[in-house]
Amino acid sequence: MTNRKIRVGIDVGGTHTKAVAVDDATYEIVGIGSVKTTHESELGVSEGVVESFKKCLGDNNISPDEVTFIAHSTTQATNALLEGDVAKTGIIGMGKGVISGFLSNMQSNVKNINLDNSGRRKIITAHRYMDLKKISKEAAGKVIDDLKAEGCGVIVASKAFGVDDIEEELIVKEAGKERGIEVTAAADISKLYGLTRRTRTAVINASILPKMFETADSTESAVRKAGIKAPLMIMRGDGGVMDIEEMRKRPVLTMLSGPAASTVGALMYLRVSNGIFFEVGGTSTDIGVIKNGRPMIDYSVVGGQSTLIHSLDVHVSGVAGGSMVRADNNRIIHVGPRSAHIANLPYSAFTDPGKIVNPKVVKIQPLEGDPEDYIAIECDGGFRCTITVTCAATALGIVKPGDFSYGNPESSKKAIEALAKELKMSVEECATAILNNGADTCIAVIEELADKYKIERDQITLIGGGGGATALLPFTANKMNLPYQIAKNAEVISSIGVALALVRDVVERVIPSPTPQDLAEIRTEVTDMAIKSGATAESIEIQIEIDSQTSKVRAIATGSTEIQTQDLSKKATMEEATKIAADSMRVEANQVNCIVQNENFYVFGSQKGRKQEIRVVDKKGIIKIQRSDGNAVESTTGSVRSVVDKLWEELSVYKSDIKITPDFYLCIGPKVIDYEGMSGLDQLHMVMDSELMTRASGDSVILIGAKNDM
């Protein structure tokens, strides 16, 4: 009888669906199962989810009884929107009064939502308005019947100021339940004010409910038939997971869960705490940011319109391992966005060199409407292949034997030589020009993200995952003069991310001048939501953020399912942690000193002129905080307030008439709490107190303060 506890993560990619089994105690990969993604199946991609899972268990002698956690990413929500596979959505707007009612009627009347630039794919809407004084289950039922008769398959209930009191939205929901039609309550999807945006987000959620129900039912049924008793979890676009029952209510949260999975893999499996992460596929590269051990998150955009749904801020770059080359007039015009897969041509790197005989350049148009200057190589007998980023990297020896994307250097050089002759270049010059162009596309995204999230250039490390990582990342990093690393098991990093993801939920509210009572209430609300999504109460950690400019208060809850993930490895020694900090600061180990430490963290400093660079390293060897100038003090929960006051003044920067206040972080127990962006000392105290009140006064804490500059 085995005591193993296995976590299974399944990532649905455009070409392959891959399942990975991870030992929960050691994070060792104990099984991989890969099948072609089942786009054409009656069950859609859910058939591939189940088949990859069965293959992973069957090929690796894993018993269903050993599986204690199973989760999968899904393309279904995104695909339903991209393909227009959505239900006509009826909207019941609600408000009261003459002027307020007029505005509520107008703002809740969300017109058809375009899902592409052509306008051919859209969510069709119909709208009715009800005065709150006339709301009852019977009255709501008559309006629902009217909308059903008009062809609506789902309903949205959206009340002005519904985030303050959801009662009437729930009445509509109950009336819909009695009539067998799904109703999305807008305030269930977002707690933020803004009736139009909240209604639009709810419409998107409602429109994909029928499709997502179908997928959820078939997947869950197949998993249960396989003998798995663990709850089926679904990846969210913000990098967390939620129980399948919660997914049935809020499927819109699963948008962009594929790109999220790779970033979570980098965060949890590679233990990346600061870096820009690439997942390089065949057609596109997903680029996201991890800062201080947290992935960066923004609002999702659908049809060019912003929603209130959080997702990892992952930018999709139209260049990858399989990107084809456009060329003319003795120059490389561009690399991508079309790939060899789209053109239905093999890479020259993966072609037998015996087939590349008398190669000649021909120009093709991969898809109707594309430029007609994409390069293909035609050989004797009519055989055609193409030149890709992978071919160029293989020809230059950048991709090494054993790499997932390693091909045949001879084939690559023979194909590129044909193009090089036309462009009056050497093979090396031509291959370098291809990679230069591809790298430039990625560099533009990297610089945009670095600027957006204020990542200092000397703190950037590029981390690569995906099958094409070695073809694109090393050249890009060298061109930017930045360090890089390729993920171990790069080709399945997304599946690993799904397997190791934590339950996550978020509550956002607009609260001008929040009080301690407000913070306590939002902590309770987000805790309850995380438990509903599948987290155990004892595992939940809460992060509270306050945006003073928008008056938004955000509470983020993360937690594990019934299996608490164990330490990744033995604890880092002082010597090991010092080296990690020194490497991050790009100095020698003897230039780094340990400022403070406790049972969970080391805090290191290195003097650079007048600045003291800071790195906080946890006992697993993960850098949790990196700042260019700051200080750290060990204290207790009972006395940390006075330490905050002292550091607040010491680290404030005065310029002319402006006082630039510092950022603070609190290492308490095994976690780090980020208090960046507090508007004043009183607000900082209040938010810290909401955490400290749950601790004994003598508990050890480490306070880190960091200067900000203009």
XYZ file of C-alpha atoms in Angstrom, residues 209-639:
431
model
C -22.458 29.324 -19.102
C -24.109 26.725 -21.391
C -20.807 25.840 -23.067
C -18.931 25.675 -19.782
C -21.613 23.547 -18.113
C -21.300 21.037 -20.940
C -17.513 20.892 -20.544
C -17.617 20.733 -16.745
C -20.182 17.940 -16.701
C -18.359 15.728 -19.216
C -14.937 16.236 -17.622
C -16.109 15.647 -14.079
C -18.053 12.555 -15.107
C -15.019 11.045 -16.814
C -12.735 11.807 -13.863
C -15.160 10.143 -11.450
C -15.392 7.066 -13.717
C -11.596 6.849 -13.564
C -11.901 6.348 -9.788
C -10.602 9.755 -8.680
C -12.268 10.966 -5.501
C -10.349 14.262 -5.124
C -12.305 17.398 -6.095
C -11.753 18.527 -9.684
C -10.187 21.987 -9.729
C -10.090 24.432 -12.643
C -7.301 26.936 -13.361
C -8.257 30.603 -13.187
C -6.821 33.341 -15.341
C -5.276 34.986 -12.262
C -3.117 31.934 -11.540
C -5.207 30.269 -8.848
C -7.581 27.333 -8.999
C -11.201 26.934 -7.957
C -13.537 24.028 -7.370
C -15.553 22.968 -10.414
C -18.787 23.954 -8.646
C -17.514 27.521 -8.358
C -16.462 27.412 -12.009
C -20.069 26.649 -12.921
C -21.071 29.988 -11.337
C -18.155 32.135 -12.540
C -16.677 30.538 -15.676
C -15.443 33.909 -16.892
C -12.657 33.655 -14.282
C -11.064 30.863 -16.333
C -10.276 33.151 -19.279
C -6.561 33.093 -20.128
C -5.878 30.220 -17.722
C -3.394 28.700 -20.200
C -0.888 31.588 -20.093
C -1.430 31.812 -16.329
C -0.371 28.198 -15.870
C 3.138 28.712 -17.237
C 3.806 31.692 -14.966
C 2.590 29.755 -11.919
C 4.904 26.921 -12.963
C 7.833 29.337 -12.929
C 6.756 30.698 -9.562
C 6.069 27.427 -7.747
C 8.318 24.861 -9.425
C 11.332 26.934 -10.473
C 11.009 29.087 -7.335
C 11.408 32.264 -9.373
C 10.799 35.323 -7.219
C 11.761 38.088 -9.635
C 11.928 37.811 -13.366
C 10.235 38.059 -16.720
C 8.928 34.701 -17.797
C 8.676 33.484 -21.391
C 6.644 30.529 -22.501
C 7.755 29.955 -26.069
C 5.426 27.828 -28.138
C 5.339 27.221 -31.866
C 3.217 30.220 -32.874
C 3.367 32.734 -30.017
C 5.259 33.571 -26.859
C 3.485 34.444 -23.612
C 5.465 36.962 -21.543
C 4.593 37.753 -17.916
C 6.184 39.292 -14.838
C 6.940 37.828 -11.422
C 7.914 40.444 -8.841
C 8.733 39.759 -5.196
C 7.343 36.248 -5.523
C 4.019 37.389 -6.989
C 2.756 37.313 -10.577
C 1.551 40.683 -11.837
C -2.200 40.912 -12.456
C -4.446 43.262 -14.426
C -8.030 43.405 -15.699
C -8.907 41.230 -18.707
C -9.985 42.843 -21.978
C -12.691 41.271 -24.166
C -13.561 42.673 -27.570
C -11.410 45.709 -26.862
C -13.388 46.531 -23.700
C -12.089 46.239 -20.174
C -13.859 43.919 -17.737
C -13.679 43.566 -13.973
C -12.083 40.120 -14.213
C -8.543 39.700 -12.957
C -6.022 37.711 -14.948
C -2.269 37.479 -14.998
C -0.877 40.337 -17.042
C 0.529 38.126 -19.773
C 1.362 39.744 -23.104
C 1.226 37.567 -26.191
C 4.059 38.172 -28.648
C 3.598 37.028 -32.242
C 6.977 35.338 -32.525
C 7.978 31.865 -31.342
C 9.930 28.742 -32.225
C 7.917 28.032 -35.372
C 7.619 31.592 -36.669
C 8.243 31.941 -40.410
C 10.359 34.568 -42.106
C 9.258 37.372 -44.400
C 11.997 38.685 -46.697
C 12.444 40.908 -49.754
C 14.844 43.439 -51.258
C 17.965 41.996 -49.623
C 16.591 42.162 -46.102
C 14.602 40.312 -43.493
C 11.281 42.168 -43.304
C 9.819 40.445 -40.282
C 9.632 37.179 -38.365
C 6.082 35.936 -37.659
C 3.292 36.079 -36.815
C 2.534 33.140 -39.133
C 4.045 29.833 -38.138
C 5.071 26.688 -39.993
C 2.062 24.984 -38.414
C -0.345 27.493 -40.011
C 1.359 27.125 -43.399
C 1.300 23.312 -43.042
C 5.028 23.116 -43.771
C 7.733 21.218 -41.851
C 10.604 23.099 -40.186
C 13.825 22.629 -42.134
C 15.451 21.874 -38.746
C 13.242 18.789 -38.410
C 13.694 17.646 -42.010
C 16.020 14.895 -43.243
C 18.927 16.715 -44.950
C 18.627 14.200 -47.793
C 15.321 15.809 -48.758
C 16.795 19.289 -49.101
C 18.246 18.989 -52.618
C 18.767 22.066 -54.827
C 16.790 24.277 -52.433
C 15.228 27.423 -53.887
C 13.365 30.281 -52.256
C 9.664 30.612 -53.035
C 7.329 33.210 -51.568
C 3.968 32.149 -50.216
C 0.838 33.506 -48.578
C 0.070 31.201 -45.610
C -3.522 32.412 -45.196
C -5.788 34.569 -47.314
C -5.085 38.220 -46.599
C -1.502 37.601 -45.452
C 1.465 39.313 -47.163
C 2.811 37.267 -50.058
C 6.447 37.405 -48.952
C 6.646 34.555 -46.424
C 9.590 32.311 -47.253
C 9.322 28.642 -48.150
C 12.114 26.430 -49.474
C 11.285 24.285 -52.509
C 13.521 21.303 -53.300
C 13.810 18.733 -56.071
C 10.687 16.616 -56.402
C 8.465 19.494 -55.258
C 9.204 18.967 -51.552
C 8.748 22.132 -49.485
C 9.809 23.113 -45.994
C 10.291 26.471 -44.303
C 12.764 28.470 -42.248
C 11.787 29.242 -38.651
C 13.313 30.804 -35.548
C 14.204 27.275 -34.415
C 16.014 26.639 -37.709
C 18.068 29.830 -37.320
C 18.988 28.998 -33.706
C 19.891 25.442 -34.704
C 22.098 26.655 -37.571
C 23.983 28.969 -35.191
C 24.475 26.215 -32.606
C 22.372 28.019 -29.976
C 20.035 25.050 -29.583
C 22.044 22.168 -28.143
C 21.649 18.380 -28.415
C 19.211 17.262 -25.752
C 17.135 20.461 -25.924
C 13.467 19.880 -26.694
C 13.698 22.039 -29.837
C 17.031 20.648 -31.087
C 16.917 19.835 -34.799
C 19.373 19.008 -37.558
C 22.072 21.678 -38.077
C 22.877 20.433 -41.599
C 19.250 20.703 -42.760
C 18.909 24.140 -41.159
C 22.047 25.469 -42.830
C 21.101 24.075 -46.278
C 17.704 25.800 -46.177
C 19.032 29.091 -44.803
C 21.842 29.108 -47.384
C 19.235 29.361 -50.164
C 17.736 32.466 -48.565
C 21.145 33.909 -47.662
C 22.235 33.823 -51.319
C 19.162 35.825 -52.358
C 19.810 38.362 -49.614
C 23.549 38.516 -50.402
C 24.468 37.378 -46.893
C 26.374 34.539 -45.330
C 24.418 31.755 -43.640
C 25.527 33.073 -40.258
C 24.498 36.653 -41.106
C 21.092 35.496 -42.354
C 20.384 33.317 -39.307
C 21.504 36.137 -37.006
C 19.239 38.632 -38.806
C 16.271 36.272 -38.326
C 16.932 35.956 -34.595
C 17.594 39.679 -34.258
C 14.186 40.472 -35.708
C 12.435 37.888 -33.540
C 14.244 39.087 -30.428
C 13.287 42.716 -31.124
C 9.590 41.762 -31.025
C 10.083 40.224 -27.574
C 12.309 43.044 -26.311
C 9.589 45.612 -27.001
C 7.223 43.630 -24.743
C 9.887 43.121 -22.052
C 10.648 46.841 -21.902
C 6.950 47.715 -21.749
C 6.386 45.334 -18.838
C 9.550 46.423 -17.017
C 8.422 50.039 -17.258
C 4.832 49.260 -16.227
C 5.889 47.361 -13.101
C 8.937 49.502 -12.290
C 11.443 46.663 -12.520
C 14.985 47.984 -12.494
C 17.072 46.672 -15.359
C 19.776 45.252 -13.110
C 17.096 43.156 -11.372
C 15.695 41.506 -14.519
C 16.302 37.823 -15.177
C 14.658 36.144 -18.156
C 13.222 32.689 -17.503
C 12.179 30.444 -20.362
C 9.604 27.688 -20.573
C 7.800 25.939 -23.390
C 9.204 23.712 -26.096
C 10.725 26.600 -28.068
C 12.470 28.346 -25.165
C 16.032 27.449 -26.180
C 15.403 28.675 -29.724
C 14.499 32.241 -28.740
C 15.415 33.071 -25.145
C 19.242 32.805 -25.098
C 19.638 35.103 -28.101
C 17.162 37.639 -26.679
C 18.857 37.637 -23.261
C 22.323 38.047 -24.758
C 21.131 40.902 -26.950
C 19.757 42.657 -23.842
C 22.847 41.686 -21.789
C 20.607 40.060 -19.195
C 20.994 36.771 -17.316
C 18.603 33.965 -18.213
C 17.699 30.430 -17.291
C 15.763 27.718 -19.105
C 13.199 25.915 -17.007
C 13.804 22.331 -16.061
C 11.112 20.297 -17.870
C 10.421 23.432 -19.923
C 8.092 21.689 -22.351
C 5.592 20.806 -19.569
C 6.035 23.822 -17.306
C 2.385 24.865 -17.786
C 1.089 21.477 -16.634
C 3.406 21.681 -13.621
C 1.976 25.121 -12.861
C -1.558 23.714 -12.878
C -0.525 20.859 -10.580
C 1.051 23.197 -8.024
C -1.431 26.087 -8.140
C -3.137 27.252 -4.970
C -6.788 28.108 -4.506
C -7.187 31.847 -5.011
C -10.015 34.330 -4.663
C -10.274 38.107 -4.675
C -12.726 40.643 -3.309
C -12.460 44.218 -4.504
C -14.495 47.108 -3.173
C -14.479 50.871 -3.515
C -14.170 52.140 0.071
C -13.088 55.768 0.553
C -11.146 56.068 3.831
C -11.553 52.434 4.924
C -11.868 51.741 8.624
C -10.509 48.746 10.588
C -14.076 47.369 10.547
C -14.142 47.618 6.736
C -10.893 45.676 6.502
C -12.123 43.022 8.938
C -15.309 42.555 6.873
C -13.480 42.221 3.560
C -11.051 39.702 5.140
C -14.006 37.593 6.283
C -15.700 37.816 2.885
C -12.658 36.747 0.881
C -11.898 33.944 3.357
C -15.412 32.560 2.885
C -15.050 32.753 -0.906
C -11.726 30.902 -0.854
C -13.262 28.141 1.270
C -16.131 27.856 -1.225
C -13.546 27.564 -3.992
C -11.952 24.576 -2.277
C -9.345 25.884 0.195
C -9.085 24.624 3.771
C -9.692 27.343 6.361
C -6.402 26.762 8.199
C -4.319 27.161 5.020
C -5.707 30.535 3.921
C -3.490 33.608 3.863
C -4.878 37.082 3.215
C -3.173 39.981 1.451
C -4.876 43.396 1.661
C -4.032 46.151 -0.821
C -5.309 49.735 -0.820
C -5.154 51.981 -3.873
C -5.533 55.486 -2.487
C -6.028 57.066 -5.914
C -9.050 54.938 -6.825
C -10.222 54.147 -3.255
C -10.121 50.446 -4.153
C -9.529 47.967 -1.360
C -8.516 44.526 -2.601
C -8.336 41.414 -0.423
C -6.585 38.398 -1.939
C -6.950 34.979 -0.322
C -4.720 32.037 -1.210
C -4.822 28.593 0.291
C -4.353 24.921 -0.413
C -6.829 22.087 -0.712
C -6.862 19.353 1.937
C -3.272 18.462 1.043
C -0.886 21.067 2.381
C 2.037 21.318 0.005
C 5.260 20.454 1.808
C 8.651 22.147 1.682
C 10.289 21.889 -1.711
C 13.631 20.796 -0.328
C 15.917 21.029 2.665
C 16.328 24.506 4.068
C 18.974 26.766 2.593
C 22.051 27.282 4.767
C 23.420 30.745 5.484
C 26.171 30.144 2.920
C 23.684 29.049 0.250
C 21.314 31.944 0.967
C 24.214 34.429 0.869
C 25.223 33.178 -2.571
C 21.615 33.438 -3.807
C 21.428 37.054 -2.614
C 24.874 37.912 -4.025
C 24.026 36.422 -7.422
C 20.807 38.433 -7.482
C 22.650 41.668 -6.598
C 25.419 40.719 -9.048
C 28.183 41.140 -6.491
C 30.619 38.771 -4.778
C 29.425 36.896 -1.686
C 31.925 38.763 0.526
C 30.178 42.032 -0.407
C 26.909 40.840 1.167
C 26.047 40.916 4.876
C 23.110 39.434 6.755
C 21.244 42.330 8.395
C 18.715 40.214 10.338
C 17.363 36.669 10.267
C 14.790 34.517 12.030
C 13.522 30.959 11.642
C 11.850 31.766 8.296
C 13.915 34.469 6.575
C 17.349 35.928 5.946
C 17.634 39.625 5.052
C 20.822 40.586 3.212
C 22.262 43.962 2.345
C 25.033 45.184 0.076
C 26.329 48.721 0.158
C 26.448 50.406 -3.256
C 27.563 53.983 -2.752
C 25.015 55.647 -0.472
C 22.432 52.956 -1.116
C 21.984 49.666 0.679
C 20.566 47.090 -1.727
C 18.219 44.618 -0.013
C 17.305 40.981 -0.635
C 14.949 38.955 1.547
C 15.540 35.210 1.107
C 13.286 32.630 2.725
C 14.687 29.436 4.220
C 13.799 27.528 1.038
C 16.184 29.749 -0.907
C 13.543 31.874 -2.658
C 14.072 35.628 -2.956
C 10.869 37.236 -1.683
C 11.826 40.924 -1.854
C 14.438 42.822 -3.806
C 14.865 46.585 -3.473
C 17.667 48.896 -4.509
C 17.799 50.926 -1.260
C 16.384 50.086 2.158
C 16.818 48.670 5.623
C 15.445 45.878 7.820
C 14.767 45.592 11.549
C 13.733 42.602 13.650
C 10.907 43.327 16.090
C 7.762 41.803 17.625
C 4.109 42.272 16.783
C 3.674 44.289 19.983
C 6.392 46.831 19.269
